[in-house]
Amino acid sequence: MAPVDNPDNVPGISLHIDAGSQGGGNCINESTANQQLGTTVAKVYLWSEFDALKTDHFTKVGNPSRGRRAVYHYAIFAHELGGAKQDKNGVARAALLNTILGVEGSDFIVADQRIRDDCALSPYRTCAVEKQGYTLMHELGHNLGLRHGGGEDVNEKPNYLSVMNYRFGFGVLKQGSRGVLRVADYSRFDSSTIPSLKETSLNETRGLDLLVSLPYLTQWHCGGKVHAPGPVNGPLDWNCNGALDGIVEYDVNGDGAQDDLDTQNDWVQLVFKGGSIGDFAGSVVLPSETPIDGSLQELSESERKAIPQVIGIVVRPNGEGVVNCAQRAGMLTIGIPTLHVQRGEDYDFDATMLSGSSAVLSPGGAREAHSRGHREDFDGDGDIDLVLHFDLRDMALACSVASVELRIADTGGQQYVGVGHIR
């Protein structure tokens, strides 16, 4: 439930999505004219094609839903965006006024077919539906006044647990009963719960230095890659050197600077009267263009796929047991289980869609011993899982190493990461 107070003292927000069932909304038939919706000129996205469809199907004189302009947000689930935003999953309508971006709005687009294409080779069976939901919530968040850093444009902050953050654009990470859950949510915590991070003085033994216990995980930048998820309560290896060094300096959000990274409670900052919302007189003129870089710049396909999604792995050294400090030979077996929600598991996941030849295990950067992996029922539940083998001689397993990190991709290039304990 959304942590928002209401005048009737009943908390929460009811989201009404009208695709026609409530007397408004129309199906917009796809055609060659609107397959790529909108155009881009000089790094500005033009809304003229969106406006033509919106007027024709929703707001023209005589349309029974015309009176809803002051109440409803308008969204089109298009094939894909046109122009320079063709590989983006969505865009929200905003204007650049006196060099200040006024984020609040009432229109947005979700690139439905672009999302389906992204998910075509995903092992997550509900990938497309989930990404459509995350993208809807993200773009609606812009309409409600949220930026990629909450109240600012600083992105990918490890302490900002929000779907507005690129780091969690496809779900805030939460510990589930059998792996990591992705949750569609805006940030629920301000600095009184999750303090600001000073990149010039990061305490690895205290991590995010939380004041309460929370069942979430976070990720951060490690040079050219993203660190595997770590619990928000407890130590975090901020400088990615495999050890807990105390106080360190590091650019954990990967923006090339070392700053103070702030968070906010998104829910209490929502602006509900953006764009034409509340404009019963019809006097508001909506912006005709939105900058495609800066505050509302969304991820490209290659950028989306480079952000690793979290998966669960099971480690079985030499089949069973643990790796001891003296062990330098043998095989390390890793299973990636196939999961089913209908069986009470946290999500639907087909591990056989992963590419065993892409697997890399650290520390040491070992490759799969047979260059492909095997498909078999690893956990005895009747499903076919992906089983990988790694030669211990290819790894750097010092006695201080208690876990291994697996990085793997599906055949579409989406990256995944999982962590398992070996001692």
Short mmCIF file of C-alpha atoms in Angstrom, two decimals:
data_model
loop_
_atom_site.label_atom_id
_atom_site.label_comp_id
_atom_site.label_asym_id
_atom_site.label_seq_id
_atom_site.Cartn_x
_atom_site.Cartn_y
_atom_site.Cartn_z
CA MET A 1 0.00 0.00 0.00
CA ALA A 2 1.23 3.48 -0.86
CA PRO A 3 2.26 5.29 2.38
CA VAL A 4 0.16 8.36 1.59
CA ASP A 5 -2.34 9.97 3.98
CA ASN A 6 -5.77 11.09 2.74
CA PRO A 7 -8.42 13.49 4.12
CA ASP A 8 -10.64 10.52 5.09
CA ASN A 9 -7.76 9.06 7.15
CA VAL A 10 -7.64 5.98 4.91
CA PRO A 11 -4.07 5.61 3.62
CA GLY A 12 -3.09 4.63 0.10
CA ILE A 13 -3.62 5.55 -3.56
CA SER A 14 -6.06 3.89 -5.94
CA LEU A 15 -4.75 3.80 -9.51
CA HIS A 16 -7.59 3.66 -12.07
CA ILE A 17 -6.45 2.51 -15.51
CA ASP A 18 -9.12 3.14 -18.13
CA ALA A 19 -8.58 1.23 -21.35
CA GLY A 20 -12.23 1.51 -22.27
CA SER A 21 -13.93 -0.43 -19.47
CA GLN A 22 -14.88 2.76 -17.60
CA GLY A 23 -16.53 4.50 -20.53
CA GLY A 24 -13.43 6.27 -21.80
CA GLY A 25 -10.34 5.20 -23.66
CA ASN A 26 -10.08 3.76 -27.13
CA CYS A 27 -7.94 1.21 -28.88
CA ILE A 28 -5.63 3.01 -31.31
CA ASN A 29 -5.00 0.81 -34.30
CA GLU A 30 -1.35 0.54 -35.24
CA SER A 31 -0.39 1.68 -38.71
CA THR A 32 2.77 2.49 -40.63
CA ALA A 33 2.09 6.13 -39.80
CA ASN A 34 2.19 5.69 -36.02
CA GLN A 35 4.42 2.61 -35.67
CA GLN A 36 7.29 4.91 -34.69
CA LEU A 37 5.50 7.49 -32.59
CA GLY A 38 6.87 11.02 -32.63
CA THR A 39 9.95 12.67 -34.08
CA THR A 40 13.15 14.17 -32.71
CA VAL A 41 14.73 17.43 -33.85
CA ALA A 42 17.94 18.87 -32.33
CA LYS A 43 17.79 16.64 -29.21
CA VAL A 44 14.15 17.54 -28.59
CA TYR A 45 11.26 15.06 -28.72
CA LEU A 46 8.18 16.50 -30.48
CA TRP A 47 4.72 15.58 -29.21
CA SER A 48 2.70 16.55 -32.30
CA GLU A 49 1.95 12.96 -33.37
CA PHE A 50 0.95 12.02 -29.81
CA ASP A 51 -1.31 15.08 -29.64
CA ALA A 52 -3.04 14.17 -32.91
CA LEU A 53 -3.88 10.70 -31.59
CA LYS A 54 -4.88 12.05 -28.18
CA THR A 55 -7.23 14.60 -29.74
CA ASP A 56 -8.75 12.19 -32.22
CA HIS A 57 -9.41 9.41 -29.72
CA PHE A 58 -9.91 11.20 -26.40
CA THR A 59 -10.28 14.96 -26.21
CA LYS A 60 -11.91 16.34 -29.33
CA VAL A 61 -15.23 18.15 -29.03
CA GLY A 62 -18.05 15.63 -28.83
CA ASN A 63 -15.98 12.83 -27.35
CA PRO A 64 -17.64 11.70 -24.07
CA SER A 65 -14.25 11.40 -22.37
CA ARG A 66 -13.24 14.99 -23.22
CA GLY A 67 -14.17 16.18 -19.71
CA ARG A 68 -11.58 13.88 -18.17
CA ARG A 69 -8.64 16.01 -19.29
CA ALA A 70 -8.46 17.66 -15.87
CA VAL A 71 -8.47 14.34 -14.01
CA TYR A 72 -6.71 11.67 -16.09
CA HIS A 73 -3.15 11.15 -17.23
CA TYR A 74 -2.97 10.07 -20.88
CA ALA A 75 -0.61 7.29 -21.93
CA ILE A 76 -0.14 5.53 -25.24
CA PHE A 77 1.42 2.07 -25.33
CA ALA A 78 3.04 2.52 -28.73
CA HIS A 79 5.01 0.15 -30.95
CA GLU A 80 8.15 2.21 -30.38
CA LEU A 81 9.25 5.81 -30.18
CA GLY A 82 10.37 7.64 -33.29
CA GLY A 83 13.56 9.52 -34.02
CA ALA A 84 16.54 9.46 -31.67
CA LYS A 85 14.47 7.85 -28.91
CA GLN A 86 13.69 4.75 -30.96
CA ASP A 87 15.55 2.40 -28.58
CA LYS A 88 14.01 3.88 -25.40
CA ASN A 89 11.30 2.18 -23.39
CA GLY A 90 9.33 5.36 -22.72
CA VAL A 91 9.18 9.13 -22.40
CA ALA A 92 7.26 11.55 -20.16
CA ARG A 93 6.11 14.99 -21.24
CA ALA A 94 7.99 17.87 -19.68
CA ALA A 95 9.16 21.32 -20.70
CA LEU A 96 12.43 23.21 -20.44
CA LEU A 97 11.65 26.63 -18.99
CA ASN A 98 14.47 29.09 -18.34
CA THR A 99 16.97 26.16 -18.19
CA ILE A 100 14.88 24.49 -15.44
CA LEU A 101 13.07 21.29 -16.32
CA GLY A 102 9.50 21.31 -15.06
CA VAL A 103 9.03 17.58 -14.66
CA GLU A 104 5.37 17.42 -13.62
CA GLY A 105 3.06 16.49 -16.47
CA SER A 106 0.04 14.48 -17.54
CA ASP A 107 1.12 12.62 -20.71
CA PHE A 108 3.60 9.79 -21.31
CA ILE A 109 4.40 6.98 -23.73
CA VAL A 110 5.41 3.36 -23.12
CA ALA A 111 7.19 1.69 -26.05
CA ASP A 112 5.34 -1.62 -25.83
CA GLN A 113 6.92 -3.48 -28.75
CA ARG A 114 10.39 -2.29 -27.78
CA ILE A 115 9.86 -3.90 -24.37
CA ARG A 116 8.54 -7.11 -25.97
CA ASP A 117 11.62 -7.24 -28.20
CA ASP A 118 13.89 -6.74 -25.17
CA CYS A 119 12.16 -9.65 -23.43
CA ALA A 120 11.96 -12.06 -26.36
CA LEU A 121 14.96 -14.11 -25.14
CA SER A 122 14.60 -13.47 -21.41
CA PRO A 123 14.47 -16.41 -18.98
CA TYR A 124 11.87 -14.45 -16.98
CA ARG A 125 8.56 -15.72 -18.36
CA THR A 126 6.73 -12.57 -17.23
CA CYS A 127 9.50 -10.22 -18.40
CA ALA A 128 7.39 -8.16 -20.82
CA VAL A 129 4.48 -7.69 -18.43
CA GLU A 130 6.80 -6.71 -15.58
CA LYS A 131 8.83 -4.27 -17.68
CA GLN A 132 5.66 -2.67 -19.00
CA GLY A 133 4.60 -2.14 -15.40
CA TYR A 134 7.96 -0.78 -14.29
CA THR A 135 8.11 1.56 -17.28
CA LEU A 136 4.55 2.79 -16.66
CA MET A 137 5.41 3.48 -13.01
CA HIS A 138 8.67 5.19 -13.96
CA GLU A 139 7.15 7.52 -16.56
CA LEU A 140 4.12 8.21 -14.36
CA GLY A 141 6.62 9.07 -11.63
CA HIS A 142 8.02 11.82 -13.85
CA ASN A 143 4.48 13.13 -14.31
CA LEU A 144 4.15 13.18 -10.53
CA GLY A 145 7.28 15.28 -10.13
CA LEU A 146 9.97 12.64 -9.52
CA ARG A 147 13.40 12.74 -11.13
CA HIS A 148 15.99 10.02 -11.55
CA GLY A 149 17.52 10.98 -8.22
CA GLY A 150 14.27 11.69 -6.42
CA GLY A 151 14.25 15.46 -6.08
CA GLU A 152 17.36 15.88 -8.24
CA ASP A 153 18.98 14.50 -11.37
CA VAL A 154 21.90 12.62 -9.75
CA ASN A 155 21.27 9.05 -10.88
CA GLU A 156 22.15 5.49 -9.81
CA LYS A 157 22.54 6.27 -6.11
CA PRO A 158 22.87 3.06 -4.03
CA ASN A 159 20.84 4.59 -1.20
CA TYR A 160 17.89 5.73 -3.36
CA LEU A 161 15.67 2.63 -3.50
CA SER A 162 13.19 3.69 -6.17
CA VAL A 163 12.00 2.56 -9.59
CA MET A 164 12.93 6.10 -10.69
CA ASN A 165 16.60 5.21 -10.17
CA TYR A 166 18.18 3.56 -13.24
CA ARG A 167 19.86 1.12 -10.89
CA PHE A 168 16.40 -0.16 -9.88
CA GLY A 169 14.49 0.78 -13.03
CA PHE A 170 13.27 -2.80 -13.37
CA GLY A 171 12.45 -3.26 -9.72
CA VAL A 172 13.74 -2.37 -6.28
CA LEU A 173 15.64 -5.41 -4.98
CA LYS A 174 14.10 -7.15 -1.99
CA GLN A 175 15.07 -10.44 -0.36
CA GLY A 176 12.51 -13.15 -1.08
CA SER A 177 12.06 -16.65 0.28
CA ARG A 178 14.06 -18.22 -2.55
CA GLY A 179 16.05 -15.49 -4.19
CA VAL A 180 15.76 -11.81 -4.90
CA LEU A 181 12.43 -10.16 -5.66
CA ARG A 182 12.02 -7.14 -7.92
CA VAL A 183 9.43 -4.77 -6.47
CA ALA A 184 7.75 -1.87 -8.31
CA ASP A 185 7.90 0.93 -5.79
CA TYR A 186 8.95 4.51 -5.25
CA SER A 187 11.34 5.26 -2.40
CA ARG A 188 9.75 4.99 1.04
CA PHE A 189 12.75 6.26 3.00
CA ASP A 190 14.26 9.68 3.62
CA SER A 191 17.58 10.54 5.25
CA SER A 192 16.20 9.79 8.73
CA THR A 193 16.16 6.09 7.72
CA ILE A 194 18.80 5.85 4.99
CA PRO A 195 21.47 8.54 5.55
CA SER A 196 23.26 10.44 2.79
CA LEU A 197 26.34 8.76 1.32
CA LYS A 198 29.58 10.76 1.22
CA GLU A 199 31.61 9.30 -1.63
CA THR A 200 34.75 10.87 -0.16
CA SER A 201 34.19 9.05 3.15
CA LEU A 202 32.43 5.70 2.68
CA ASN A 203 32.47 3.31 5.63
CA GLU A 204 32.74 -0.24 4.26
CA THR A 205 32.11 -1.90 7.61
CA ARG A 206 28.84 0.01 8.07
CA GLY A 207 27.68 0.07 4.41
CA LEU A 208 24.63 2.31 4.09
CA ASP A 209 24.73 2.88 7.86
CA LEU A 210 20.99 2.26 8.20
CA LEU A 211 19.22 3.23 11.39
CA VAL A 212 16.67 0.37 11.08
CA SER A 213 16.68 -3.13 9.63
CA LEU A 214 15.27 -3.36 6.08
CA PRO A 215 14.91 -6.46 3.81
CA TYR A 216 16.34 -4.71 0.72
CA LEU A 217 19.49 -5.09 -1.36
CA THR A 218 21.47 -2.51 -3.27
CA GLN A 219 24.02 -2.34 -6.08
CA TRP A 220 26.74 0.14 -6.99
CA HIS A 221 29.32 0.88 -9.66
CA CYS A 222 32.65 -0.94 -9.72
CA GLY A 223 34.56 0.81 -12.49
CA GLY A 224 33.18 -0.59 -15.73
CA LYS A 225 30.63 -2.96 -14.18
CA VAL A 226 27.96 -3.07 -11.49
CA HIS A 227 28.66 -4.81 -8.18
CA ALA A 228 26.60 -7.85 -7.26
CA PRO A 229 23.77 -6.98 -4.86
CA GLY A 230 24.52 -6.63 -1.19
CA PRO A 231 22.17 -6.25 1.80
CA VAL A 232 21.40 -2.68 2.81
CA ASN A 233 22.07 -3.70 6.40
CA GLY A 234 25.68 -4.66 6.93
CA PRO A 235 29.12 -4.13 5.38
CA LEU A 236 29.56 -3.32 1.68
CA ASP A 237 32.77 -3.44 -0.38
CA TRP A 238 32.39 0.06 -1.80
CA ASN A 239 35.75 0.18 -3.63
CA CYS A 240 35.30 -3.34 -5.04
CA ASN A 241 38.70 -4.70 -4.00
CA GLY A 242 37.35 -7.81 -2.27
CA ALA A 243 38.12 -6.59 1.25
CA LEU A 244 36.54 -4.39 3.91
CA ASP A 245 38.96 -1.48 4.28
CA GLY A 246 37.14 0.82 6.68
CA ILE A 247 36.87 4.37 5.29
CA VAL A 248 37.38 4.66 1.50
CA GLU A 249 36.73 7.07 -1.37
CA TYR A 250 34.86 5.81 -4.43
CA ASP A 251 32.49 6.91 -7.18
CA VAL A 252 29.72 4.45 -6.31
CA ASN A 253 27.11 5.88 -8.72
CA GLY A 254 29.50 6.04 -11.67
CA ASP A 255 28.98 9.68 -12.64
CA GLY A 256 32.67 10.60 -12.60
CA ALA A 257 32.49 12.66 -9.40
CA GLN A 258 32.65 12.08 -5.67
CA ASP A 259 29.68 13.82 -4.11
CA ASP A 260 27.19 13.55 -1.28
CA LEU A 261 24.38 11.28 -2.45
CA ASP A 262 21.00 12.08 -0.91
CA THR A 263 17.79 10.10 -0.89
CA GLN A 264 14.17 11.08 -0.31
CA ASN A 265 10.79 9.59 0.51
CA ASP A 266 9.20 9.80 -2.95
CA TRP A 267 5.67 9.16 -1.78
CA VAL A 268 5.44 12.31 0.33
CA GLN A 269 6.90 14.41 -2.50
CA LEU A 270 4.41 13.49 -5.23
CA VAL A 271 2.88 16.41 -7.14
CA PHE A 272 -0.61 15.43 -8.27
CA LYS A 273 -1.50 18.58 -10.27
CA GLY A 274 0.96 18.46 -13.14
CA GLY A 275 0.22 19.19 -16.78
CA SER A 276 -3.53 19.48 -17.39
CA ILE A 277 -4.51 17.82 -14.09
CA GLY A 278 -6.85 20.20 -12.23
CA ASP A 279 -7.22 22.47 -15.26
CA PHE A 280 -11.02 22.39 -15.54
CA ALA A 281 -11.00 25.69 -17.45
CA GLY A 282 -8.86 24.17 -20.20
CA SER A 283 -6.39 27.06 -20.09
CA VAL A 284 -3.13 25.10 -19.63
CA VAL A 285 -0.98 24.85 -22.75
CA LEU A 286 1.02 21.63 -22.62
CA PRO A 287 4.64 21.68 -23.85
CA SER A 288 5.08 20.68 -27.46
CA GLU A 289 8.57 19.29 -26.96
CA THR A 290 10.72 17.55 -24.34
CA PRO A 291 14.55 17.47 -24.22
CA ILE A 292 15.84 13.94 -24.85
CA ASP A 293 19.03 14.41 -22.83
CA GLY A 294 19.57 15.62 -19.29
CA SER A 295 16.90 15.06 -16.64
CA LEU A 296 14.50 12.88 -18.64
CA GLN A 297 17.04 11.02 -20.76
CA GLU A 298 16.08 7.33 -20.55
CA LEU A 299 18.28 4.27 -21.04
CA SER A 300 19.05 2.87 -24.48
CA GLU A 301 18.71 -0.83 -25.25
CA SER A 302 22.43 -1.50 -24.80
CA GLU A 303 22.46 0.44 -21.52
CA ARG A 304 19.46 -1.50 -20.22
CA LYS A 305 21.03 -4.85 -21.03
CA ALA A 306 24.32 -3.88 -19.37
CA ILE A 307 22.60 -3.45 -16.00
CA PRO A 308 22.70 -6.99 -14.55
CA GLN A 309 19.49 -8.52 -13.29
CA VAL A 310 19.82 -10.53 -10.10
CA ILE A 311 19.40 -14.32 -10.12
CA GLY A 312 19.67 -17.02 -7.48
CA ILE A 313 22.45 -19.60 -7.68
CA VAL A 314 23.28 -22.74 -5.69
CA VAL A 315 26.95 -23.69 -5.15
CA ARG A 316 28.05 -27.31 -4.69
CA PRO A 317 31.82 -27.74 -4.41
CA ASN A 318 32.74 -31.20 -5.74
CA GLY A 319 29.06 -32.02 -5.67
CA GLU A 320 28.52 -31.45 -1.94
CA GLY A 321 30.11 -29.73 1.07
CA VAL A 322 32.31 -26.64 1.09
CA VAL A 323 35.66 -25.59 -0.32
CA ASN A 324 38.39 -25.70 2.32
CA CYS A 325 41.43 -23.45 2.31
CA ALA A 326 43.83 -26.14 1.13
CA GLN A 327 41.65 -27.21 -1.80
CA ARG A 328 43.17 -26.15 -5.12
CA ALA A 329 41.87 -28.87 -7.46
CA GLY A 330 38.49 -30.24 -8.37
CA MET A 331 35.31 -28.82 -9.81
CA LEU A 332 32.96 -26.21 -8.43
CA THR A 333 29.38 -26.95 -9.51
CA ILE A 334 26.84 -24.12 -9.74
CA GLY A 335 23.17 -24.64 -10.38
CA ILE A 336 20.76 -21.96 -11.61
CA PRO A 337 17.27 -23.22 -10.79
CA THR A 338 14.17 -22.87 -12.93
CA LEU A 339 11.36 -21.40 -10.80
CA HIS A 340 7.55 -21.28 -10.90
CA VAL A 341 5.21 -18.91 -9.07
CA GLN A 342 2.50 -21.58 -9.15
CA ARG A 343 4.74 -23.75 -6.99
CA GLY A 344 5.00 -21.02 -4.36
CA GLU A 345 8.31 -19.63 -5.61
CA ASP A 346 8.97 -15.92 -5.91
CA TYR A 347 8.92 -15.56 -9.71
CA ASP A 348 8.78 -17.45 -13.01
CA PHE A 349 12.27 -18.08 -14.37
CA ASP A 350 13.48 -20.49 -17.09
CA ALA A 351 17.19 -21.02 -16.44
CA THR A 352 17.66 -22.89 -19.72
CA MET A 353 17.36 -19.57 -21.58
CA LEU A 354 20.77 -18.53 -20.20
CA SER A 355 23.92 -19.00 -22.25
CA GLY A 356 26.38 -21.24 -20.41
CA SER A 357 29.22 -20.21 -22.72
CA SER A 358 28.96 -16.62 -21.41
CA ALA A 359 29.38 -17.60 -17.73
CA VAL A 360 32.27 -16.07 -15.77
CA LEU A 361 32.95 -16.90 -12.11
CA SER A 362 34.92 -14.63 -9.78
CA PRO A 363 37.29 -14.30 -8.08
CA GLY A 364 39.62 -15.38 -10.82
CA GLY A 365 37.38 -14.89 -13.85
CA ALA A 366 37.02 -18.63 -14.53
CA ARG A 367 35.08 -19.75 -17.58
CA GLU A 368 32.70 -22.72 -17.68
CA ALA A 369 34.82 -25.88 -17.89
CA HIS A 370 32.89 -27.34 -20.84
CA SER A 371 32.24 -23.97 -22.52
CA ARG A 372 28.48 -24.47 -22.49
CA GLY A 373 27.01 -25.83 -19.23
CA HIS A 374 24.46 -28.61 -18.91
CA ARG A 375 20.68 -28.70 -18.76
CA GLU A 376 19.40 -31.13 -16.14
CA ASP A 377 17.19 -31.32 -13.05
CA PHE A 378 19.74 -29.97 -10.58
CA ASP A 379 17.47 -29.62 -7.53
CA GLY A 380 15.16 -32.60 -8.05
CA ASP A 381 11.92 -30.64 -8.47
CA GLY A 382 11.10 -31.94 -11.94
CA ASP A 383 12.24 -28.82 -13.85
CA ILE A 384 15.24 -28.54 -16.13
CA ASP A 385 17.86 -26.21 -14.64
CA LEU A 386 21.18 -24.88 -15.92
CA VAL A 387 24.25 -26.54 -14.35
CA LEU A 388 27.71 -25.03 -14.70
CA HIS A 389 31.13 -26.45 -13.78
CA PHE A 390 34.27 -24.48 -12.98
CA ASP A 391 37.79 -25.79 -12.44
CA LEU A 392 39.16 -24.63 -9.07
CA ARG A 393 42.60 -24.27 -10.66
CA ASP A 394 41.21 -21.37 -12.72
CA MET A 395 40.06 -19.50 -9.64
CA ALA A 396 41.69 -17.38 -6.92
CA LEU A 397 40.06 -18.80 -3.80
CA ALA A 398 42.05 -17.44 -0.89
CA CYS A 399 41.03 -18.54 2.59
CA SER A 400 39.38 -15.15 3.13
CA VAL A 401 37.00 -15.67 0.19
CA ALA A 402 33.62 -16.81 1.45
CA SER A 403 31.51 -16.40 -1.69
CA VAL A 404 31.69 -16.43 -5.47
CA GLU A 405 30.06 -14.16 -8.03
CA LEU A 406 28.59 -15.53 -11.25
CA ARG A 407 28.00 -13.31 -14.26
CA ILE A 408 26.10 -14.73 -17.21
CA ALA A 409 23.99 -13.50 -20.14
CA ASP A 410 20.97 -14.75 -22.03
CA THR A 411 21.14 -15.21 -25.80
CA GLY A 412 19.75 -11.70 -26.25
CA GLY A 413 22.67 -10.09 -24.41
CA GLN A 414 20.92 -9.21 -21.12
CA GLN A 415 23.38 -9.53 -18.23
CA TYR A 416 22.67 -11.37 -14.95
CA VAL A 417 24.57 -11.71 -11.68
CA GLY A 418 24.29 -14.09 -8.75
CA VAL A 419 26.26 -14.66 -5.54
CA GLY A 420 26.69 -17.94 -3.65
CA HIS A 421 28.55 -18.97 -0.50
CA ILE A 422 31.34 -21.53 -0.64
CA ARG A 423 32.29 -21.75 3.06
#
